[in-house]
Amino acid sequence: MFGVGRKKAEGSFSIHTRAAAIERMRREVFDLLVIGGGITGTAIARDAAMRGLSVALLEKGDFAAGTSSRSSKMVHGGLRYLKGGHVRLVREALHERGVLLRLAPHLVQPVSFLFPVYETGDDSRLKLRLGLTAYDMLAGSERLTRHTSLSREKAAEVEPLLRFDGLQGAFRFTDCLVNDARLTLATARSAVRSGAVTVNYAPVIALERDSERVSGASFRDAISGKEHLVRARVVVNAAGPWVDGLRALAGEPPMLRPTKGVHIVVPRARLPVSGTVVIPSDDRRMLFVVPAGECTYVGTTDTDYRIDPALARTDSEDAGYLLRAVNALFPETRLSPEDIVATWAGVRPLVAEEGAPTPSDVSRDYDIDIGPPGFYSIAGGKLTTCRSMAQGLVDRVIEEEGRRFGWQTKPPRTSVVPLVGGNIDSFERYRRGLMPALEESWGLQPRTAYRLLRSYGTEYVRVLAYALRDPALLRPLSPSCPVLRAEALYAAEEEMALTLEDFMARRTDLMLFHPTHGLDAAPEAARLMGSVLGWGWRERRRQVARYRESVAQMTALLNDMSPSQPKTAR
Ligand code: FAD
């Protein structure tokens, strides 16, 4: 029925192609070397490759393992930025929201947001109405729905756990949620399909110079331990919160004001919201309560952060701040630190700006700095604006370097060519058309079928193709885990997952949003991945142990919190 065998996909992306990619990096001189496999670096690689430039990309860990899997998982205009008067930024983000919805309609999902209004709130009903009207207008032809106003009774009906005392009503508007890690992965795979060469687990350790000009970089293959040199006409530093570390290698001063943002995850049963709710923090920032499968997450914080981004963790003060906000608006839930099952912390690579008193005042705009010659650093921006930001960077590089190297480039096309898996007109129609066959012919539970389409888009056929070889691969990894065995094979064979954690945390969201982090599914996932990656029993055991350790680290951070601990104001 699906007509797909197990032959390798075009632009195949797995351990099997990694050695060849490294070999190409050693042999060729590329037009562009991109450092960083987050959303910024992968979007740049895709744009440049689509314009006909030869592109190499190096990522020190897994794709999206930095900030790009640690966002609030929203593709949005950013209602709160309107308050700060950042109209151009909001307009651009709303436009890009529409573009991303077309490029990856399986990963970007329009959902309803509820914004309750309280007598004691910072913003009057009138002010919010004006703000939302502007938000609708700025979206122009990309508007999803017009916002609506709800009475207090209706608001309480939609979210019965909301504090009724002082509630004046609510507004409802539509914005989008996104699977941030899979969006980054789809962007990386799309770059590869357009001709880019990418290698993960390959940290850049030094920059190469040709007199004054930066002309490449040395990297370490973290799998073999070997070091190599890749040469390029232009090097782009898209290392997110690590941008300044690479700038230091180039002898350039820092350009970032990094800030930390954390989220906490609780079981959905403890905070059973029916949709995303906007709530105020006690310092009047805008927070979000977001349902995610069997869990609900709450975020985010915004605090200055100056140490190694890899060490960013949720501490008791962060968690207390988020819990206080939830308990103030959903008093019956009485959430305590014991309810938190997972957390994540990310570091925003914001561009330092004079006169921004608090981290939340720092602009989310991006900036490009050139120096030394041949070395471009890019920072700031948002997941939502990754495509336009990448286009801006590639335009700039072509403008500055195109003549020198005699480049004949094509016009940008990233806004019209779908990402891998995203060639879908309307996700709703696509889903409705396929669900019956997935349930009846393949015997999938409706939830599983829906999740497959949401995660993989048109690539779901390639996941199911594994089950043509062995129908047992249609079974879940464990009784409590919704993810299919075929997905573990697909991740290793076609999505460049090289560790068990790559699969549990970024190819799927088991680590964050499964109540027990998919721990009981880990040995089976390791067995299947190991059959592709050549893991013997010792390595499989090591992978499971390392995953357990990561989960333990994520949850142990909460152990320093006790309900009696004083919660300091921020
Ligand atoms: P990263 O994702 O960190 O990528 C940089 C990569 O460079 C990393 O993977 C790193 O491993 C790699 N690297 C570093 N050093 C080296 C080296 N030496 N060699 C090779 N590779 C290297 N935006 C939105 O649009 N919507 C949201 O809802 C949203 N919420 C957010 C919430 C939080 C808490 C945070 C922190 C950010 C949020 N953002 C959001 C912003 C968005 O997530 C970031 O702007 C974006 O992910 C940054 O991507 P990046 O590629 O620049 O950085």
PDB file of N, CA and C and ligand atoms in Angstrom, residues 35-41 58-76 202-205 238-242 246 259-263 300-301 344-349 378 380-385 389, ligand 1:
ATOM      1  N   ILE A  35      29.376  26.391  12.031  1.00  0.00           N
ATOM      2  CA  ILE A  35      29.653  25.751  13.322  1.00  0.00           C
ATOM      3  C   ILE A  35      28.386  25.865  14.172  1.00  0.00           C
ATOM      4  N   GLY A  36      27.788  24.718  14.509  1.00  0.00           N
ATOM      5  CA  GLY A  36      26.578  24.712  15.336  1.00  0.00           C
ATOM      6  C   GLY A  36      25.415  24.066  14.614  1.00  0.00           C
ATOM      7  N   GLY A  37      24.880  23.010  15.218  1.00  0.00           N
ATOM      8  CA  GLY A  37      23.741  22.292  14.620  1.00  0.00           C
ATOM      9  C   GLY A  37      22.471  22.510  15.405  1.00  0.00           C
ATOM     10  N   GLY A  38      22.258  23.757  15.861  1.00  0.00           N
ATOM     11  CA  GLY A  38      20.966  24.135  16.432  1.00  0.00           C
ATOM     12  C   GLY A  38      20.098  24.652  15.289  1.00  0.00           C
ATOM     13  N   ILE A  39      19.003  25.315  15.638  1.00  0.00           N
ATOM     14  CA  ILE A  39      18.085  25.766  14.583  1.00  0.00           C
ATOM     15  C   ILE A  39      18.762  26.830  13.709  1.00  0.00           C
ATOM     16  N   THR A  40      19.611  27.672  14.296  1.00  0.00           N
ATOM     17  CA  THR A  40      20.243  28.738  13.515  1.00  0.00           C
ATOM     18  C   THR A  40      21.210  28.147  12.490  1.00  0.00           C
ATOM     19  N   GLY A  41      22.109  27.285  12.953  1.00  0.00           N
ATOM     20  CA  GLY A  41      23.113  26.700  12.051  1.00  0.00           C
ATOM     21  C   GLY A  41      22.487  25.839  10.972  1.00  0.00           C
ATOM     22  N   LEU A  58      29.278  21.474  11.288  1.00  0.00           N
ATOM     23  CA  LEU A  58      29.782  20.663  12.398  1.00  0.00           C
ATOM     24  C   LEU A  58      28.982  20.978  13.658  1.00  0.00           C
ATOM     25  N   GLU A  59      28.582  19.928  14.365  1.00  0.00           N
ATOM     26  CA  GLU A  59      27.847  20.085  15.628  1.00  0.00           C
ATOM     27  C   GLU A  59      28.587  19.294  16.687  1.00  0.00           C
ATOM     28  N   LYS A  60      28.809  19.927  17.850  1.00  0.00           N
ATOM     29  CA  LYS A  60      29.659  19.249  18.839  1.00  0.00           C
ATOM     30  C   LYS A  60      28.947  18.099  19.542  1.00  0.00           C
ATOM     31  N   GLY A  61      27.631  18.167  19.637  1.00  0.00           N
ATOM     32  CA  GLY A  61      26.892  17.058  20.255  1.00  0.00           C
ATOM     33  C   GLY A  61      25.864  16.549  19.257  1.00  0.00           C
ATOM     34  N   ASP A  62      24.641  16.376  19.744  1.00  0.00           N
ATOM     35  CA  ASP A  62      23.560  15.975  18.838  1.00  0.00           C
ATOM     36  C   ASP A  62      22.909  17.232  18.266  1.00  0.00           C
ATOM     37  N   PHE A  63      22.306  17.108  17.088  1.00  0.00           N
ATOM     38  CA  PHE A  63      21.540  18.231  16.542  1.00  0.00           C
ATOM     39  C   PHE A  63      20.492  18.641  17.583  1.00  0.00           C
ATOM     40  N   ALA A  64      20.362  19.949  17.792  1.00  0.00           N
ATOM     41  CA  ALA A  64      19.361  20.519  18.717  1.00  0.00           C
ATOM     42  C   ALA A  64      19.654  20.262  20.191  1.00  0.00           C
ATOM     43  N   ALA A  65      20.821  19.676  20.506  1.00  0.00           N
ATOM     44  CA  ALA A  65      21.062  19.369  21.922  1.00  0.00           C
ATOM     45  C   ALA A  65      21.315  20.629  22.755  1.00  0.00           C
ATOM     46  N   GLY A  66      21.600  21.750  22.105  1.00  0.00           N
ATOM     47  CA  GLY A  66      21.789  23.008  22.836  1.00  0.00           C
ATOM     48  C   GLY A  66      20.438  23.639  23.150  1.00  0.00           C
ATOM     49  N   THR A  67      20.313  24.924  22.892  1.00  0.00           N
ATOM     50  CA  THR A  67      19.082  25.649  23.237  1.00  0.00           C
ATOM     51  C   THR A  67      17.891  25.171  22.407  1.00  0.00           C
ATOM     52  N   SER A  68      18.147  24.680  21.202  1.00  0.00           N
ATOM     53  CA  SER A  68      17.046  24.417  20.273  1.00  0.00           C
ATOM     54  C   SER A  68      16.143  23.239  20.647  1.00  0.00           C
ATOM     55  N   SER A  69      16.476  22.493  21.714  1.00  0.00           N
ATOM     56  CA  SER A  69      15.488  21.526  22.217  1.00  0.00           C
ATOM     57  C   SER A  69      15.001  21.966  23.597  1.00  0.00           C
ATOM     58  N   ARG A  70      15.342  23.197  23.987  1.00  0.00           N
ATOM     59  CA  ARG A  70      15.036  23.637  25.360  1.00  0.00           C
ATOM     60  C   ARG A  70      14.204  24.913  25.378  1.00  0.00           C
ATOM     61  N   SER A  71      13.484  25.150  24.290  1.00  0.00           N
ATOM     62  CA  SER A  71      12.673  26.368  24.205  1.00  0.00           C
ATOM     63  C   SER A  71      11.321  26.133  24.873  1.00  0.00           C
ATOM     64  N   SER A  72      10.442  27.127  24.804  1.00  0.00           N
ATOM     65  CA  SER A  72       9.066  26.941  25.298  1.00  0.00           C
ATOM     66  C   SER A  72       8.225  26.194  24.272  1.00  0.00           C
ATOM     67  N   LYS A  73       8.821  25.853  23.157  1.00  0.00           N
ATOM     68  CA  LYS A  73       8.212  25.040  22.096  1.00  0.00           C
ATOM     69  C   LYS A  73       7.019  25.773  21.463  1.00  0.00           C
ATOM     70  N   MET A  74       7.244  27.062  21.184  1.00  0.00           N
ATOM     71  CA  MET A  74       6.200  27.864  20.543  1.00  0.00           C
ATOM     72  C   MET A  74       6.733  28.507  19.284  1.00  0.00           C
ATOM     73  N   VAL A  75       5.892  28.511  18.254  1.00  0.00           N
ATOM     74  CA  VAL A  75       6.178  29.307  17.068  1.00  0.00           C
ATOM     75  C   VAL A  75       5.146  30.418  17.125  1.00  0.00           C
ATOM     76  N   HIS A  76       5.590  31.591  17.493  1.00  0.00           N
ATOM     77  CA  HIS A  76       4.631  32.644  17.833  1.00  0.00           C
ATOM     78  C   HIS A  76       5.199  34.027  17.527  1.00  0.00           C
ATOM     79  N   ALA A 202      30.951  16.305  16.680  1.00  0.00           N
ATOM     80  CA  ALA A 202      32.206  16.745  16.058  1.00  0.00           C
ATOM     81  C   ALA A 202      32.507  18.192  16.478  1.00  0.00           C
ATOM     82  N   PRO A 203      33.027  18.374  17.711  1.00  0.00           N
ATOM     83  CA  PRO A 203      33.297  19.742  18.176  1.00  0.00           C
ATOM     84  C   PRO A 203      34.452  20.413  17.433  1.00  0.00           C
ATOM     85  N   VAL A 204      34.246  21.678  17.112  1.00  0.00           N
ATOM     86  CA  VAL A 204      35.342  22.494  16.556  1.00  0.00           C
ATOM     87  C   VAL A 204      36.267  22.844  17.712  1.00  0.00           C
ATOM     88  N   ILE A 205      37.568  22.585  17.533  1.00  0.00           N
ATOM     89  CA  ILE A 205      38.497  22.840  18.634  1.00  0.00           C
ATOM     90  C   ILE A 205      39.476  23.976  18.336  1.00  0.00           C
ATOM     91  N   ALA A 238      27.632  29.808  14.418  1.00  0.00           N
ATOM     92  CA  ALA A 238      26.217  29.792  14.825  1.00  0.00           C
ATOM     93  C   ALA A 238      26.089  28.902  16.047  1.00  0.00           C
ATOM     94  N   ALA A 239      26.980  29.115  17.008  1.00  0.00           N
ATOM     95  CA  ALA A 239      27.081  28.203  18.149  1.00  0.00           C
ATOM     96  C   ALA A 239      26.168  28.590  19.308  1.00  0.00           C
ATOM     97  N   GLY A 240      25.143  29.397  19.052  1.00  0.00           N
ATOM     98  CA  GLY A 240      24.156  29.727  20.089  1.00  0.00           C
ATOM     99  C   GLY A 240      24.833  30.319  21.311  1.00  0.00           C
ATOM    100  N   PRO A 241      24.521  29.792  22.505  1.00  0.00           N
ATOM    101  CA  PRO A 241      25.131  30.374  23.712  1.00  0.00           C
ATOM    102  C   PRO A 241      26.636  30.150  23.809  1.00  0.00           C
ATOM    103  N   TRP A 242      27.203  29.357  22.893  1.00  0.00           N
ATOM    104  CA  TRP A 242      28.662  29.146  22.880  1.00  0.00           C
ATOM    105  C   TRP A 242      29.348  30.075  21.866  1.00  0.00           C
ATOM    106  N   LEU A 246      33.698  30.585  20.743  1.00  0.00           N
ATOM    107  CA  LEU A 246      34.342  30.503  19.425  1.00  0.00           C
ATOM    108  C   LEU A 246      34.923  31.850  19.024  1.00  0.00           C
ATOM    109  N   THR A 259      20.916  34.460  28.763  1.00  0.00           N
ATOM    110  CA  THR A 259      19.984  34.360  29.890  1.00  0.00           C
ATOM    111  C   THR A 259      19.418  32.955  29.953  1.00  0.00           C
ATOM    112  N   LYS A 260      19.176  32.508  31.186  1.00  0.00           N
ATOM    113  CA  LYS A 260      18.677  31.142  31.384  1.00  0.00           C
ATOM    114  C   LYS A 260      17.158  31.137  31.480  1.00  0.00           C
ATOM    115  N   GLY A 261      16.538  30.128  30.879  1.00  0.00           N
ATOM    116  CA  GLY A 261      15.094  29.955  31.008  1.00  0.00           C
ATOM    117  C   GLY A 261      14.808  28.511  31.351  1.00  0.00           C
ATOM    118  N   VAL A 262      13.980  28.271  32.367  1.00  0.00           N
ATOM    119  CA  VAL A 262      13.676  26.884  32.735  1.00  0.00           C
ATOM    120  C   VAL A 262      12.185  26.596  32.589  1.00  0.00           C
ATOM    121  N   HIS A 263      11.892  25.324  32.470  1.00  0.00           N
ATOM    122  CA  HIS A 263      10.510  24.834  32.474  1.00  0.00           C
ATOM    123  C   HIS A 263      10.411  23.697  33.474  1.00  0.00           C
ATOM    124  N   THR A 300       8.282  30.366  31.283  1.00  0.00           N
ATOM    125  CA  THR A 300       9.663  30.108  31.577  1.00  0.00           C
ATOM    126  C   THR A 300      10.233  31.237  32.411  1.00  0.00           C
ATOM    127  N   THR A 301      11.430  31.051  32.914  1.00  0.00           N
ATOM    128  CA  THR A 301      12.116  32.107  33.650  1.00  0.00           C
ATOM    129  C   THR A 301      13.037  32.859  32.684  1.00  0.00           C
ATOM    130  N   TRP A 344      13.568  21.279  32.255  1.00  0.00           N
ATOM    131  CA  TRP A 344      14.663  21.541  31.324  1.00  0.00           C
ATOM    132  C   TRP A 344      15.085  23.000  31.445  1.00  0.00           C
ATOM    133  N   ALA A 345      16.341  23.235  31.170  1.00  0.00           N
ATOM    134  CA  ALA A 345      16.887  24.590  31.263  1.00  0.00           C
ATOM    135  C   ALA A 345      17.629  24.894  29.978  1.00  0.00           C
ATOM    136  N   GLY A 346      17.378  26.047  29.398  1.00  0.00           N
ATOM    137  CA  GLY A 346      18.062  26.439  28.170  1.00  0.00           C
ATOM    138  C   GLY A 346      18.682  27.813  28.350  1.00  0.00           C
ATOM    139  N   VAL A 347      19.672  28.109  27.533  1.00  0.00           N
ATOM    140  CA  VAL A 347      20.321  29.424  27.608  1.00  0.00           C
ATOM    141  C   VAL A 347      20.087  30.175  26.301  1.00  0.00           C
ATOM    142  N   ARG A 348      19.465  31.344  26.435  1.00  0.00           N
ATOM    143  CA  ARG A 348      19.180  32.158  25.238  1.00  0.00           C
ATOM    144  C   ARG A 348      20.449  32.867  24.786  1.00  0.00           C
ATOM    145  N   PRO A 349      20.800  32.731  23.521  1.00  0.00           N
ATOM    146  CA  PRO A 349      21.995  33.447  23.035  1.00  0.00           C
ATOM    147  C   PRO A 349      21.632  34.868  22.617  1.00  0.00           C
ATOM    148  N   ILE A 378      26.801  34.909  14.358  1.00  0.00           N
ATOM    149  CA  ILE A 378      25.385  35.290  14.367  1.00  0.00           C
ATOM    150  C   ILE A 378      24.782  34.861  15.699  1.00  0.00           C
ATOM    151  N   GLY A 380      21.294  35.765  18.760  1.00  0.00           N
ATOM    152  CA  GLY A 380      19.981  36.368  18.995  1.00  0.00           C
ATOM    153  C   GLY A 380      18.926  35.616  18.209  1.00  0.00           C
ATOM    154  N   GLY A 381      17.810  36.294  17.984  1.00  0.00           N
ATOM    155  CA  GLY A 381      16.736  35.668  17.217  1.00  0.00           C
ATOM    156  C   GLY A 381      15.952  34.674  18.038  1.00  0.00           C
ATOM    157  N   LYS A 382      15.084  33.966  17.352  1.00  0.00           N
ATOM    158  CA  LYS A 382      14.206  33.002  17.995  1.00  0.00           C
ATOM    159  C   LYS A 382      14.067  31.792  17.082  1.00  0.00           C
ATOM    160  N   LEU A 383      13.589  30.735  17.645  1.00  0.00           N
ATOM    161  CA  LEU A 383      13.278  29.556  16.836  1.00  0.00           C
ATOM    162  C   LEU A 383      12.319  29.964  15.703  1.00  0.00           C
ATOM    163  N   THR A 384      11.325  30.759  16.053  1.00  0.00           N
ATOM    164  CA  THR A 384      10.295  31.173  15.092  1.00  0.00           C
ATOM    165  C   THR A 384      10.886  31.884  13.881  1.00  0.00           C
ATOM    166  N   THR A 385      11.923  32.686  14.115  1.00  0.00           N
ATOM    167  CA  THR A 385      12.450  33.504  13.020  1.00  0.00           C
ATOM    168  C   THR A 385      13.715  32.892  12.408  1.00  0.00           C
ATOM    169  N   MET A 389      16.197  34.714   9.618  1.00  0.00           N
ATOM    170  CA  MET A 389      17.522  35.023  10.169  1.00  0.00           C
ATOM    171  C   MET A 389      18.614  34.361   9.305  1.00  0.00           C
TER     172      MET A 389
HETATM  173  P1  FAD B   1      21.643  26.300  19.856  1.00  0.00           P
HETATM  174  O1  FAD B   1      20.404  25.557  19.685  1.00  0.00           O
HETATM  175  O2  FAD B   1      22.233  26.285  21.233  1.00  0.00           O
HETATM  176  O3  FAD B   1      22.673  25.723  18.832  1.00  0.00           O
HETATM  177  C1  FAD B   1      24.046  26.003  18.893  1.00  0.00           C
HETATM  178  C2  FAD B   1      24.778  24.703  18.681  1.00  0.00           C
HETATM  179  O4  FAD B   1      26.166  24.936  18.549  1.00  0.00           O
HETATM  180  C3  FAD B   1      24.622  23.743  19.861  1.00  0.00           C
HETATM  181  O5  FAD B   1      23.916  22.593  19.443  1.00  0.00           O
HETATM  182  C4  FAD B   1      26.045  23.453  20.284  1.00  0.00           C
HETATM  183  O6  FAD B   1      26.252  22.116  20.672  1.00  0.00           O
HETATM  184  C5  FAD B   1      26.837  23.815  19.043  1.00  0.00           C
HETATM  185  N1  FAD B   1      28.223  24.146  19.328  1.00  0.00           N
HETATM  186  C6  FAD B   1      28.685  24.939  20.320  1.00  0.00           C
HETATM  187  N2  FAD B   1      30.025  24.991  20.296  1.00  0.00           N
HETATM  188  C7  FAD B   1      30.411  24.214  19.259  1.00  0.00           C
HETATM  189  C8  FAD B   1      31.680  23.843  18.745  1.00  0.00           C
HETATM  190  N3  FAD B   1      32.824  24.268  19.302  1.00  0.00           N
HETATM  191  N4  FAD B   1      31.728  23.009  17.689  1.00  0.00           N
HETATM  192  C9  FAD B   1      30.588  22.550  17.100  1.00  0.00           C
HETATM  193  N5  FAD B   1      29.360  22.860  17.577  1.00  0.00           N
HETATM  194  C10 FAD B   1      29.289  23.686  18.636  1.00  0.00           C
HETATM  195  N6  FAD B   1      12.116  30.784  20.520  1.00  0.00           N
HETATM  196  C11 FAD B   1      10.904  30.674  19.937  1.00  0.00           C
HETATM  197  O7  FAD B   1      10.740  31.019  18.769  1.00  0.00           O
HETATM  198  N7  FAD B   1       9.825  30.198  20.610  1.00  0.00           N
HETATM  199  C12 FAD B   1       9.892  29.837  21.918  1.00  0.00           C
HETATM  200  O8  FAD B   1       8.913  29.378  22.493  1.00  0.00           O
HETATM  201  C13 FAD B   1      11.140  29.994  22.575  1.00  0.00           C
HETATM  202  N8  FAD B   1      11.241  29.694  23.877  1.00  0.00           N
HETATM  203  C14 FAD B   1      12.452  29.739  24.478  1.00  0.00           C
HETATM  204  C15 FAD B   1      12.542  29.372  25.829  1.00  0.00           C
HETATM  205  C16 FAD B   1      13.774  29.293  26.431  1.00  0.00           C
HETATM  206  C17 FAD B   1      13.866  28.871  27.875  1.00  0.00           C
HETATM  207  C18 FAD B   1      14.948  29.596  25.698  1.00  0.00           C
HETATM  208  C19 FAD B   1      16.273  29.458  26.354  1.00  0.00           C
HETATM  209  C20 FAD B   1      14.860  30.019  24.391  1.00  0.00           C
HETATM  210  C21 FAD B   1      13.614  30.090  23.759  1.00  0.00           C
HETATM  211  N9  FAD B   1      13.473  30.495  22.432  1.00  0.00           N
HETATM  212  C22 FAD B   1      12.259  30.432  21.813  1.00  0.00           C
HETATM  213  C23 FAD B   1      14.641  30.940  21.650  1.00  0.00           C
HETATM  214  C24 FAD B   1      15.216  29.800  20.813  1.00  0.00           C
HETATM  215  O9  FAD B   1      15.115  28.569  21.476  1.00  0.00           O
HETATM  216  C25 FAD B   1      16.667  30.100  20.491  1.00  0.00           C
HETATM  217  O10 FAD B   1      16.758  31.376  19.936  1.00  0.00           O
HETATM  218  C26 FAD B   1      17.253  29.106  19.499  1.00  0.00           C
HETATM  219  O11 FAD B   1      16.981  27.770  19.868  1.00  0.00           O
HETATM  220  C27 FAD B   1      18.760  29.312  19.417  1.00  0.00           C
HETATM  221  O12 FAD B   1      19.250  28.400  18.466  1.00  0.00           O
HETATM  222  P2  FAD B   1      20.784  28.372  18.092  1.00  0.00           P
HETATM  223  O13 FAD B   1      20.924  27.420  16.985  1.00  0.00           O
HETATM  224  O14 FAD B   1      21.261  29.757  17.901  1.00  0.00           O
HETATM  225  O15 FAD B   1      21.500  27.824  19.420  1.00  0.00           O
END
